Coordinates of C-alpha atoms and ligand atoms in Angstrom, one line a residue:
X1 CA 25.2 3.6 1.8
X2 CA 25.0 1.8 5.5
X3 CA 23.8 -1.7 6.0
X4 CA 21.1 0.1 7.6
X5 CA 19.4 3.4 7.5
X6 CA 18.7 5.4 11.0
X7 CA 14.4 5.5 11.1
X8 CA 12.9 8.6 11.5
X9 CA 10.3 9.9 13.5
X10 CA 9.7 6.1 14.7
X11 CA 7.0 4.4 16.6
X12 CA 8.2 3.3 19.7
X13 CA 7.8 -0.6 19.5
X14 CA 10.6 -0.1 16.4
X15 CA 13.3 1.4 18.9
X16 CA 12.1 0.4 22.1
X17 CA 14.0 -1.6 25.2
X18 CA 11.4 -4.4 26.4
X19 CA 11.9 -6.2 29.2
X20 CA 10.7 -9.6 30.0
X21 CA 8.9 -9.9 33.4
X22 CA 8.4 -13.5 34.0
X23 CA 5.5 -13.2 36.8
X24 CA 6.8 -16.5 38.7
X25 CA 10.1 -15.4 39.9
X26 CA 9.9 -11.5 39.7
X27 CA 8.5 -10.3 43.2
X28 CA 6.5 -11.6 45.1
X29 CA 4.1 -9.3 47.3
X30 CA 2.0 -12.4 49.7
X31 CA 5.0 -14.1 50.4
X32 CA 3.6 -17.5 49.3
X33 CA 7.1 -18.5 47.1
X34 CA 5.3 -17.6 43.6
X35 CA 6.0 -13.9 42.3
X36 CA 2.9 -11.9 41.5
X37 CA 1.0 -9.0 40.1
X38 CA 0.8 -6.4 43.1
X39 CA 4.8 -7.5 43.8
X40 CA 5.4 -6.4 40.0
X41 CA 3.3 -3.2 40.7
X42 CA 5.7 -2.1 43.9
X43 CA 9.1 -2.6 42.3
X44 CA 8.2 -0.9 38.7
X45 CA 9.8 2.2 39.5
X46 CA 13.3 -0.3 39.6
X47 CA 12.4 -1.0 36.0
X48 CA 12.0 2.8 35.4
X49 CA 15.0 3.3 36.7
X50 CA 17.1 0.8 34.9
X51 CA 16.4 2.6 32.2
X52 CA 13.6 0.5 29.6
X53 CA 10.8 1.5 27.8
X54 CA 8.1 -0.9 28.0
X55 CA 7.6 -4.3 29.8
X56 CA 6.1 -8.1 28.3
X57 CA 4.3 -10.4 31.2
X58 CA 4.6 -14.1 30.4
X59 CA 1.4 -15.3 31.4
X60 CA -0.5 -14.8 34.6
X61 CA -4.1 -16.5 33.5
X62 CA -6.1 -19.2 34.7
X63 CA -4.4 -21.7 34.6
X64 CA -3.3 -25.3 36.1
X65 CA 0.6 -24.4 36.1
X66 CA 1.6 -27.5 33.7
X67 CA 3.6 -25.5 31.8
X68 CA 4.3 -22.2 34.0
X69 CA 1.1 -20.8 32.9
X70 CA 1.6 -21.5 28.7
X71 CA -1.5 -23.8 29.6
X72 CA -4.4 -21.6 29.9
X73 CA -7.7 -22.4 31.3
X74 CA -9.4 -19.0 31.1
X75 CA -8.0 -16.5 28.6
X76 CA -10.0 -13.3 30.2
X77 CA -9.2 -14.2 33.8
X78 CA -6.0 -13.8 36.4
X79 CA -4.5 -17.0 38.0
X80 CA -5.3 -16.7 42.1
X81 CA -1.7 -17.9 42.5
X82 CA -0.8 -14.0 40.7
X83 CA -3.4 -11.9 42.0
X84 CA -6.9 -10.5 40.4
X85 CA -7.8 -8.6 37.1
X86 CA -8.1 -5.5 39.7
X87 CA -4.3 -6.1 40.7
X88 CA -4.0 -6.4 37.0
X89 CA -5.2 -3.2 36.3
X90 CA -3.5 -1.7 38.9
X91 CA 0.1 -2.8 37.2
X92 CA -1.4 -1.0 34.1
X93 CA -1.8 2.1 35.7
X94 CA 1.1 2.3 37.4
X95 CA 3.3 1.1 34.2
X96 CA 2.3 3.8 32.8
X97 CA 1.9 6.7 35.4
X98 CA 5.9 5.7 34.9
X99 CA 5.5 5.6 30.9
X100 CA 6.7 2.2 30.8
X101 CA 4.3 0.3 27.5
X102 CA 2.7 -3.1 28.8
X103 CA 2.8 -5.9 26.5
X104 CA 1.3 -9.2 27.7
X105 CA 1.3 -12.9 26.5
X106 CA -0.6 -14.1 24.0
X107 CA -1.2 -18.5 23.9
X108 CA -3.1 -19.3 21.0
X109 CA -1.9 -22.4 19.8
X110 CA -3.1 -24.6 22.4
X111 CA -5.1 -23.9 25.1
X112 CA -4.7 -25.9 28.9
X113 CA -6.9 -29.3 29.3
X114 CA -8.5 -27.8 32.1
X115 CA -10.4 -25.2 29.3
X116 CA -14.1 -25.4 29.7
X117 CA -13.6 -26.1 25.9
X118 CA -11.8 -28.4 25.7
X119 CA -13.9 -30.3 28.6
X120 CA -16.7 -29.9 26.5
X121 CA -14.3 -31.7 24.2
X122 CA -13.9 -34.4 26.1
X123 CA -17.4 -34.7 27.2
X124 CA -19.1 -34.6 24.1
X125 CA -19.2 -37.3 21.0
X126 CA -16.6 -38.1 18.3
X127 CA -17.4 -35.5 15.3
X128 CA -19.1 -33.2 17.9
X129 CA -18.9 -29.1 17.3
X130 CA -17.4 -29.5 20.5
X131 CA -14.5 -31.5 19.4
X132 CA -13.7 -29.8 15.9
X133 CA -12.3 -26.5 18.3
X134 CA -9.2 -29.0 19.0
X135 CA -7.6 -31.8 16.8
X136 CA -9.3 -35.2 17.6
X137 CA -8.4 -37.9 15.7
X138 CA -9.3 -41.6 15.5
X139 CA -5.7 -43.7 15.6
X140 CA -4.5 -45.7 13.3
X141 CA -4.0 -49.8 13.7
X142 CA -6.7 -52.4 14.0
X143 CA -8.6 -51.0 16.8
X144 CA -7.3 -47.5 16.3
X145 CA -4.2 -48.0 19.2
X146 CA -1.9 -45.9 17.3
X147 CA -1.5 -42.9 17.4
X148 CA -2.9 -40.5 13.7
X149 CA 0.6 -39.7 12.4
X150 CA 4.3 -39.8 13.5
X151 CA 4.4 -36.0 14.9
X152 CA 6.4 -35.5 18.4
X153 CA 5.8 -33.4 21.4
X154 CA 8.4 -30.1 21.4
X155 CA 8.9 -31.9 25.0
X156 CA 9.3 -35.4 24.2
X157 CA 6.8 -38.4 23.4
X158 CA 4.5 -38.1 20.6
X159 CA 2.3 -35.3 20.0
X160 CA -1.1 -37.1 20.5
X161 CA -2.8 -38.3 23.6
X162 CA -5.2 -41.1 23.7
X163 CA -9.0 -40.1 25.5
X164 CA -11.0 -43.2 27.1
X165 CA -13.4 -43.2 23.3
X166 CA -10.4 -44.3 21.8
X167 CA -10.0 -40.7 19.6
X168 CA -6.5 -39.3 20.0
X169 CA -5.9 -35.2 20.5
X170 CA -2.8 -33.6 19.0
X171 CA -0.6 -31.6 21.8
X172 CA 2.6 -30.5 20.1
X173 CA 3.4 -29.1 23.8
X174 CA 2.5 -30.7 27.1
X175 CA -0.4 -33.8 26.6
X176 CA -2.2 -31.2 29.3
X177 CA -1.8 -28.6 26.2
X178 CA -4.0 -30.0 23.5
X179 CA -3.2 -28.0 20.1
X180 CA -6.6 -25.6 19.0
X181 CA -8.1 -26.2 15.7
X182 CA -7.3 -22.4 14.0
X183 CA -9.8 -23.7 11.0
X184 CA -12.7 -23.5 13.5
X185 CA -13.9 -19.8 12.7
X186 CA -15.6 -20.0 16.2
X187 CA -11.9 -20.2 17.8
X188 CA -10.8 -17.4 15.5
X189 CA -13.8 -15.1 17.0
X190 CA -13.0 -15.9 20.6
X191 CA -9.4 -14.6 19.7
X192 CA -10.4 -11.7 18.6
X193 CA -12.8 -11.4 21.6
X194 CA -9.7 -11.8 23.5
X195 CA -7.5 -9.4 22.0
X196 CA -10.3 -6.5 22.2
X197 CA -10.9 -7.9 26.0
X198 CA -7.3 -7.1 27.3
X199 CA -6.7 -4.0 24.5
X200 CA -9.8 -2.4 26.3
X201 CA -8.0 -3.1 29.9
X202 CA -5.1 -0.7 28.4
X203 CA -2.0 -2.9 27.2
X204 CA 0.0 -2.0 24.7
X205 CA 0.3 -5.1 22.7
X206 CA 1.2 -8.8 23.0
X207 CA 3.7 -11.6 22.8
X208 CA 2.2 -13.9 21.0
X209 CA 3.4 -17.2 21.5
X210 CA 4.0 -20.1 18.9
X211 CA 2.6 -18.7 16.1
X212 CA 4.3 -20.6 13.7
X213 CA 2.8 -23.6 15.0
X214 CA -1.3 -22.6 14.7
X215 CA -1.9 -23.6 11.0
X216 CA -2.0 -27.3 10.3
X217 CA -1.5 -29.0 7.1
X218 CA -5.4 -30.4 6.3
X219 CA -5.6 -33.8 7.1
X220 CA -2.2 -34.1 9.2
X221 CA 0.1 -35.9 7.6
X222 CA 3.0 -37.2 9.1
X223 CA 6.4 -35.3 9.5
X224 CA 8.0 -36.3 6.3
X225 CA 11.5 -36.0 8.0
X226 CA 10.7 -37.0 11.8
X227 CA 13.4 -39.2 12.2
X228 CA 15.8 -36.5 11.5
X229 CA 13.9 -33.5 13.0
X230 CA 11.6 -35.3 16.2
X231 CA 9.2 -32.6 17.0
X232 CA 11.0 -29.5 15.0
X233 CA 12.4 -28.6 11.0
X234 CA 15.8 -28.5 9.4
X235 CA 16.4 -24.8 8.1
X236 CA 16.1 -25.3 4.1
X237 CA 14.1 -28.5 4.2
X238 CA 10.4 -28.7 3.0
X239 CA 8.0 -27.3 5.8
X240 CA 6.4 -30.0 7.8
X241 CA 3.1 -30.0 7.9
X242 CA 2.6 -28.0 11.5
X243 CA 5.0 -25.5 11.2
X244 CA 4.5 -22.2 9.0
X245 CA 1.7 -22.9 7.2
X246 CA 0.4 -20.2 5.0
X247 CA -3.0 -20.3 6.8
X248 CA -1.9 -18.3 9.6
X249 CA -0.9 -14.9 8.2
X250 CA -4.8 -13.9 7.3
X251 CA -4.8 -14.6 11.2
X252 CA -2.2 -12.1 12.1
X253 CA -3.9 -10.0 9.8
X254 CA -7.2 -9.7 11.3
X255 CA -5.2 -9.0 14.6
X256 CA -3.1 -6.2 13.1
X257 CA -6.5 -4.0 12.2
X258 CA -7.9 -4.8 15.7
X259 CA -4.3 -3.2 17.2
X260 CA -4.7 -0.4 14.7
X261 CA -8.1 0.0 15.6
X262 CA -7.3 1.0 18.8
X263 CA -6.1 4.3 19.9
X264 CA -2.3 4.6 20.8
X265 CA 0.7 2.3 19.1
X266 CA -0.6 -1.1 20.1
X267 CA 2.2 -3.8 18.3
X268 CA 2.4 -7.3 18.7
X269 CA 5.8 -9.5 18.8
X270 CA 5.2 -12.9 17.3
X271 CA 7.9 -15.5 18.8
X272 CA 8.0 -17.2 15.5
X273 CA 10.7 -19.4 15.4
X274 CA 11.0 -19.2 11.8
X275 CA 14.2 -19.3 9.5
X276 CA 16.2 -18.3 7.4
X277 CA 15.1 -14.6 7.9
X278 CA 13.9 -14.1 4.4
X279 CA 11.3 -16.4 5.2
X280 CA 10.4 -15.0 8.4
X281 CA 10.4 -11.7 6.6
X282 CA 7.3 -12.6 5.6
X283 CA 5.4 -12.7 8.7
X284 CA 6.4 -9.0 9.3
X285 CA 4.7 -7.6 6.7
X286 CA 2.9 -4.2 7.0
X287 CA -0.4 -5.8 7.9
X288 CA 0.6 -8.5 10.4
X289 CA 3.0 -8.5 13.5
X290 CA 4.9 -5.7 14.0
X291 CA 8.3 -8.0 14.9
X292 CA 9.3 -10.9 15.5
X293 CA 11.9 -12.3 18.1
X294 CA 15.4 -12.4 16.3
X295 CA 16.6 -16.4 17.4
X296 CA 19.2 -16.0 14.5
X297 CA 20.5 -13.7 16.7
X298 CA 20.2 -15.2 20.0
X299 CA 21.5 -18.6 18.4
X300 CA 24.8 -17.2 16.9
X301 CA 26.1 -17.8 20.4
X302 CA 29.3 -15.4 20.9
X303 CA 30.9 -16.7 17.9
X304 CA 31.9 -14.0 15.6
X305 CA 31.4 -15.3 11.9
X306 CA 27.7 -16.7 13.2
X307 CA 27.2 -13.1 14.6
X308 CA 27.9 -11.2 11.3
X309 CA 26.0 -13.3 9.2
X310 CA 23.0 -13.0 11.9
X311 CA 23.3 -9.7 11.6
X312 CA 23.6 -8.9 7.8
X313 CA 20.9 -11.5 7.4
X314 CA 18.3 -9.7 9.9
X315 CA 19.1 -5.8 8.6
X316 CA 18.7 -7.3 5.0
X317 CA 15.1 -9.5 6.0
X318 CA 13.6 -7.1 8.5
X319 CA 14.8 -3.6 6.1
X320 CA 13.7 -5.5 3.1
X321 CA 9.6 -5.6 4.5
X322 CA 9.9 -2.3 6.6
X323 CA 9.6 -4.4 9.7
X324 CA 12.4 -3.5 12.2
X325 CA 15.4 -6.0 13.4
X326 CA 15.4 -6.9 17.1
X327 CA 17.6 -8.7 18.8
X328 CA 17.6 -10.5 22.4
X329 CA 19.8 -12.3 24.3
X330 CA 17.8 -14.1 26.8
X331 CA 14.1 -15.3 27.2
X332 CA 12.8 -17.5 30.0
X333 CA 13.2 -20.7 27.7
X334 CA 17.1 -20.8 27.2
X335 CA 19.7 -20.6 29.3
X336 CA 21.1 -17.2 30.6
X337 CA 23.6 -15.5 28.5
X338 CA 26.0 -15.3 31.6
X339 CA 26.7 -18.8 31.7
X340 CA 25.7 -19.8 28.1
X341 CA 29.0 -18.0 26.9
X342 CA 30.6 -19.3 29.6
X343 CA 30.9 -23.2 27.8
X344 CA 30.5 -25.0 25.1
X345 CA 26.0 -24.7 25.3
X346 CA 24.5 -25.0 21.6
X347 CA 20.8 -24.0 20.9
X348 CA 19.8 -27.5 22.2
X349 CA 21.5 -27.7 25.2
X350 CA 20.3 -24.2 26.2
X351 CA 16.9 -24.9 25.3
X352 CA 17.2 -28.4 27.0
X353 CA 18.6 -26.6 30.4
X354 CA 21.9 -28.1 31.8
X355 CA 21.9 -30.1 35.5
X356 CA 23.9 -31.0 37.8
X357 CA 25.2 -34.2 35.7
X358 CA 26.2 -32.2 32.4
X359 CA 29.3 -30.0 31.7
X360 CA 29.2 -26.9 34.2
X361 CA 29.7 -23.5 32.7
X362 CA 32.4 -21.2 33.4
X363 CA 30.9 -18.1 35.0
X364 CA 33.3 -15.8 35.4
X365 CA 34.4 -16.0 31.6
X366 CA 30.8 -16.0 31.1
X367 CA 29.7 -12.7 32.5
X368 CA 32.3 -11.3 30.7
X369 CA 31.0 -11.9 27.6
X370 CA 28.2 -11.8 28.6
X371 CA 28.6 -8.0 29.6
X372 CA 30.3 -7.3 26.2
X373 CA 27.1 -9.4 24.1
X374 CA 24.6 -7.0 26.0
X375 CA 26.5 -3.7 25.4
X376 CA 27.0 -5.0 21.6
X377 CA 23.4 -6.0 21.4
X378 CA 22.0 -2.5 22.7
X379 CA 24.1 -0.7 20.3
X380 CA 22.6 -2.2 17.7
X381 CA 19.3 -0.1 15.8
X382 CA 16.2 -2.0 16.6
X383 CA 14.0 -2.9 19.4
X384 CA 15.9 -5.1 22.3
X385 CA 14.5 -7.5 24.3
X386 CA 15.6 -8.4 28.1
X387 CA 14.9 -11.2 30.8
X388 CA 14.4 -10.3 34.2
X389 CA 17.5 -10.8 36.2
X390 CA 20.2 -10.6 33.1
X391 CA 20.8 -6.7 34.1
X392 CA 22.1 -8.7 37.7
X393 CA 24.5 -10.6 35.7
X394 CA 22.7 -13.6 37.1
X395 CA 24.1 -16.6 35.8
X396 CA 22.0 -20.3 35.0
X397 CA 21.1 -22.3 38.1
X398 CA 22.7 -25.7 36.9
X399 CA 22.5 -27.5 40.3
X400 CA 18.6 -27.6 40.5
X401 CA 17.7 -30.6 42.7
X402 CA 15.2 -33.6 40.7
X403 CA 12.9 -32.4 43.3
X404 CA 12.1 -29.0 42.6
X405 CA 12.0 -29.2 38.7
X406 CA 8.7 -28.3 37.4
X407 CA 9.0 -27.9 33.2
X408 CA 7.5 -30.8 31.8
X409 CA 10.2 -31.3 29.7
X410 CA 12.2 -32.8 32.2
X411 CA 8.9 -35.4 33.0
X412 CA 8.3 -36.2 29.8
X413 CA 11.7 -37.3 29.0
X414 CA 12.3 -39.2 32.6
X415 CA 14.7 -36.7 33.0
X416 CA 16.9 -36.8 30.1
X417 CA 16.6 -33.1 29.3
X418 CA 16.7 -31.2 32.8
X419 CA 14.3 -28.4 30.6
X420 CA 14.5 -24.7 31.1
X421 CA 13.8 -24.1 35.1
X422 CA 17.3 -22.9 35.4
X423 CA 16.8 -19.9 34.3
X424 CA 13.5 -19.3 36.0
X425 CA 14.7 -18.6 39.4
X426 CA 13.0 -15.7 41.7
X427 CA 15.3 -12.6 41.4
X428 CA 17.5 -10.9 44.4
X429 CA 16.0 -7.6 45.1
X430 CA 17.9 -7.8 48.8
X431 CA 21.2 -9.2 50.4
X432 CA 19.2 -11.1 53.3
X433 CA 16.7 -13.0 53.7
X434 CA 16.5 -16.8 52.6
X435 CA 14.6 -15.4 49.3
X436 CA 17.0 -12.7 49.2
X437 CA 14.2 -10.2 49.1
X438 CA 12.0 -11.7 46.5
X439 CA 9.6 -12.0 49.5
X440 CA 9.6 -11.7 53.3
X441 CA 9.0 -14.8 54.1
X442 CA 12.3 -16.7 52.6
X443 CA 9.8 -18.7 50.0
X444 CA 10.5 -20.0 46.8
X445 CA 9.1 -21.9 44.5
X446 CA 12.3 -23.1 42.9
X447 CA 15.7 -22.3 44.9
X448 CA 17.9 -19.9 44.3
X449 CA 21.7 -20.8 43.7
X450 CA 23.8 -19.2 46.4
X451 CA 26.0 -17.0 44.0
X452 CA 22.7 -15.2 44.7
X453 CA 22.8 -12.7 47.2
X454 CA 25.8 -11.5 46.1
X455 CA 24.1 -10.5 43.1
X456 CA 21.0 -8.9 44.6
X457 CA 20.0 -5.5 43.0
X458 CA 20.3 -3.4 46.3
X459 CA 24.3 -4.7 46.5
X460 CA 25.2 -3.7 42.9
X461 CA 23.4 -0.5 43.5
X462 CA 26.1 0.5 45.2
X463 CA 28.9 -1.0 42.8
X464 CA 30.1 1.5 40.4
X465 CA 31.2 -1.2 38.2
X466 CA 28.2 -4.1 38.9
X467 CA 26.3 -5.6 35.8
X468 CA 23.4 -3.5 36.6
X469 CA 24.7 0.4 36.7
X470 CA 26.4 -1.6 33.3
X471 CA 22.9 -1.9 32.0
X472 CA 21.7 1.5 33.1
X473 CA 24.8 3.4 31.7
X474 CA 24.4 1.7 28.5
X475 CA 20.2 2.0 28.6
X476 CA 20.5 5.9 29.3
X477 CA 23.3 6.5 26.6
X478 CA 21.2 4.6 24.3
X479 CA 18.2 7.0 24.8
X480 CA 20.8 10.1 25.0
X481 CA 22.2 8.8 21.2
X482 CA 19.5 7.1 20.1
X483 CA 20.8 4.1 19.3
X484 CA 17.8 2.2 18.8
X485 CA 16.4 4.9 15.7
X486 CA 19.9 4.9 14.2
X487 CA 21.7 3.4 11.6
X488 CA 24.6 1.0 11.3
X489 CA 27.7 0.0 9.1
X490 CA 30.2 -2.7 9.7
X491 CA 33.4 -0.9 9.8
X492 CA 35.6 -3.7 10.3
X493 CA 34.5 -7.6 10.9
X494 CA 38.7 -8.7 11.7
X495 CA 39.0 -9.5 15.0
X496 CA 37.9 -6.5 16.3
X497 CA 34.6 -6.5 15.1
X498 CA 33.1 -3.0 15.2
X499 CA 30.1 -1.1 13.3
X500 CA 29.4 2.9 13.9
X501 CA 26.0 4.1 14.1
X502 CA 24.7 7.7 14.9
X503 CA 28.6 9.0 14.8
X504 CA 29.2 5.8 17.7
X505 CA 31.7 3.7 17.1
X506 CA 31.1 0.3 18.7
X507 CA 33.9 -2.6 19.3
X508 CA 34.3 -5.9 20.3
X509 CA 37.6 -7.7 20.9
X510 CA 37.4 -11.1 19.6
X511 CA 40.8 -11.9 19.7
X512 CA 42.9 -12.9 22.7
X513 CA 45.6 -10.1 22.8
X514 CA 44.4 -7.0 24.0
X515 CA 44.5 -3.9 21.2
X516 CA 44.7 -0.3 21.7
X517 CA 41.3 1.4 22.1
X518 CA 40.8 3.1 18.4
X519 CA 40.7 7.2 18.6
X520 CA 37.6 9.0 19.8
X521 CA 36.1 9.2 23.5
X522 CA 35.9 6.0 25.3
X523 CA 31.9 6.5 26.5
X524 CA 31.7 3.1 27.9
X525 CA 33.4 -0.4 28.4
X526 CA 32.5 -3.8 29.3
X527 CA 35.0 -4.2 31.9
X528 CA 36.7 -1.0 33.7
X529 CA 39.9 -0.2 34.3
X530 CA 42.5 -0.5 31.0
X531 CA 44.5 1.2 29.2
X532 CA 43.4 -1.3 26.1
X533 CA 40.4 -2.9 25.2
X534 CA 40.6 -6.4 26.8
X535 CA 39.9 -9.7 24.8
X536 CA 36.1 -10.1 25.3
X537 CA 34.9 -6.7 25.8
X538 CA 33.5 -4.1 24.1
X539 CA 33.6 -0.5 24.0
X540 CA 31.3 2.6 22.8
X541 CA 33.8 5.5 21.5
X542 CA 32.1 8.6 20.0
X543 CA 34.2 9.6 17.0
Ligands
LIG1 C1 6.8 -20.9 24.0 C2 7.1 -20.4 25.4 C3 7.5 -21.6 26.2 C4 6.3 -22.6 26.2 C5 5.9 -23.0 24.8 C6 4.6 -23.6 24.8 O1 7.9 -21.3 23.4 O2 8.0 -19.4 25.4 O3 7.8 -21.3 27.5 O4 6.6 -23.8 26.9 O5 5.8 -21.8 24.0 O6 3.6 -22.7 25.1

């Protein structure tokens, strides 16, 4: 019996390609230097082209921008900077006159400062209704000058601010991203409100972000491992009291029948960073999210023991609840696969973003494997994720100047970790322009390296063997085999490390000799060219 069975008759979101648009750095239509909606609109017939099935917004909301829009000031509204809930619906429509699915955002955990909520909040008396929507707390010490418990900001600094009463608010985020109090049934009814509100505009589901970090332990009590962990866990240690809490799944719950409620295959992606994968299993049940991003995956690096365990781990998890694997690459937090494989990155350093002081990446040697990873990855039964700008090949910008950084990581730790803008850059639609046509006008909000216009999408057009007709061969034979409904079985896990599924036999050369290519028809390689399949590439061969 395989490792996996091939699904039949699937729903799309199980088999589906789903590409990341990060609104900031996509296109930009007005030519200000900050992407937007109408400049997504004109260049979705690219995304058609290359081949996906369905797209995911990060967020385009109200919002003051303190952490690229994860700060949200109105949940029901469009960000000026983006465009208008018209231009909105207009990127609807046109996704799917092309039948590309739209899935969009979702921030519940914390909400932005500039909420009329959490103003309210601020304006109104300790104990207040208006207070118990968020976590205030009085501090501990004599006159209350420290802070409730020892928890840590994801970004460095504790995760509590102090307000001019003396009450502290918990932000595991930014202090401008105060955490929402998911106990409060009146913040669980404005969630729902919201879900129904954009469902009724016509998306096809959501991203919803941090979802592993809405339930609190009662009474917040502190980290019982900080010292070892700072803001996160340790994988087979207790849970600390904000991460994973069993509260939250009668929250996903309630949000799975409003999806279902609704016309169409609505599904929701939780990015629940939440291991080992038995455990997350759990929050892919058959009455909450629909998936989960894979980070096993994404995490394993391009190390080949890490990679088969990842992968036995996620068909055994995911097949175990019904729940389909996934499996992604890249995401707008990390940095890009095509310089990640091309040193010596760990999860932390990609998540911390590398600069101009820290070991530089080798990027030829890391587009290579990148190029294999990606046509491993999309071989592989499941839904896939993608980020904007990996089908260019587009490797980490890890000489960003001090003064362009915007993540707040890299202000609330003076520095110390550059955070993630690196692989936030606008795209190259054009060889040209300053901007290389991400606008007219040259704008950007954060520079683009100059490897860049080399790598702009109409040049590789025209490159039989560029990164992106790469992506598009291996996105259309996907579809043509479907890949993504299939099944799969290791067939060998040696050095070459290869699996077949749907009659497809895929292999990866992990060794550094190259090897014959096995018998069959060679459908597609990593790198062109050879008689034998090079170390670092792989290679599709129908049996
Ligand atoms: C998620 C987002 C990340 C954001 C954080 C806080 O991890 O992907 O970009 O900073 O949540 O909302």
């Amino acid at each position: 019996m395989p490792l996996h069975q091939a699904a039949v008759g699937s729903q799309w979101w199980k088999s589906g390609v789903i590409y990341q648009i990060y609104p900031r750095s996509f296109a930009d239509a007005n030519n200000d230097g900050m992407g937007d909606l109408p400049g997504i609109t004109q260049r979705l017939p690219k995304l058609k082209e290359l081949g996906v099935d369905a797209v995911w917004l990060s967020p385009f909301y109200t919002s003051p921008q303190k952490d690229a829009g994860y700060d949200v000031a109105n949940y029901r509204d469009v960000d000026p900077l983006f465009g208008t809930l018209e231009d909105f619906d207009q990127m609807v429509d046109r996704a799917h006159e092309l039948g590309l699915r739209v899935m969009i955002d979702l921030v519940p955990n914390h909400s932005s400062d500039q909420h009329v909520w959490f103003q309210n909040a601020l304006n109104s008396e300790k104990g207040s209704k208006e207070r118990s929507y968020y976590h205030f707390k009085d501090g501990k010490g004599e006159n209350g000058e420290l802070p409730p418990n020892n928890w840590q900001s994801m970004f460095g600094g504790p995760a509590w601010t102090r307000i001019e009463d003396g009450q502290w608010y918990c932000h595991l985020f930014d202090s401008s991203q105060p955490d929402l109090n998911w106990e409060n049934q009146i913040v669980r009814d404005e969630f729902e409100d919201i879900l129904k509100f954009w469902l009724d505009r016509g998306v096809d589901g959501f991203r919803v972000d941090q979802p592993h970090a809405m339930g609190k332990e009662p009474g917040l009590p502190d980290h019982p491992y900080v010292d070892e962990a700072g803001a996160g866990f340790i994988e087979g240690r207790e849970n600390p009291p904000m991460w994973f809490q069993d509260s939250v799944h009668e929250i996903f719950r309630s949000w799975r029948k409003i999806l279902e409620s609704y016309p169409g295959e609505r599904a929701m992606c939780g990015e629940a960073y939440v291991l080992p994968l038995s455990f997350m299993a759990q929050w892919v049940r058959s009455d909450e999210f629909h998936q989960t991003f894979n980070f096993r995956f994404l995490d394993a690096g391009w190390d080949k023991d890490t990679l088969v365990a990842a992968i036995d781990e996620s068909f055994e998890a995911f097949d175990g609840v019904g729940a389909p694997s996934t499996w992604v690459l890249n995401n707008h937090d990390v940095m890009r696969h095509a310089s990640r494989f091309g040193g010596d990155y760990g999860r932390t350093t990609a998540s911390d973003g590398v600069g101009p002081e820290n070991p530089q990446p080798n990027n030829e040697l890391g587009i290579i494997k990148a190029r294999a990873a990606t046509l491993f990855m999309l071989a592989l039964p499941g839904a896939s994720y993608l980020y904007q700008g990996e089908e260019l090949g587009l490797p980490e910008h890890t000489t960003i100047q001090p003064e362009f950084r915007q993540d707040p990581t890299f202000f609330r730790t003076s520095g110390q970790r550059v955070g993630r803008d690196g692989c936030r850059v606008p795209l190259p639609w054009e060889d040209g322009n300053e901007s290389n046509g991400f606008n007219e006008s040259g704008k950007s909000w954060l520079p683009q390296p100059q490897s860049y216009a080399a790598l702009s999408r109409d040049s590789q057009e025209t490159d039989s063997k560029s990164t992106l007709n790469l992506y598009k061969a291996a996105l259309k034979l996907r579809a043509d085999l479907a890949l993504g409904e299939g099944s799969f079985d290791w067939v060998s896990t040696s050095e070459s490390l290869s699996f077949v599924n749907n009659g497809i036999l895929v292999v990866h050369n992990f060794s550094n000799e190259s090897i014959p290519f096995p018998d069959g028809e060679v459908l597609l390689t990593s790198s062109y060219g050879q008689t034998r399949l090079l170390p670092n590439t792989t290679a599709w061969i129908r049996l």
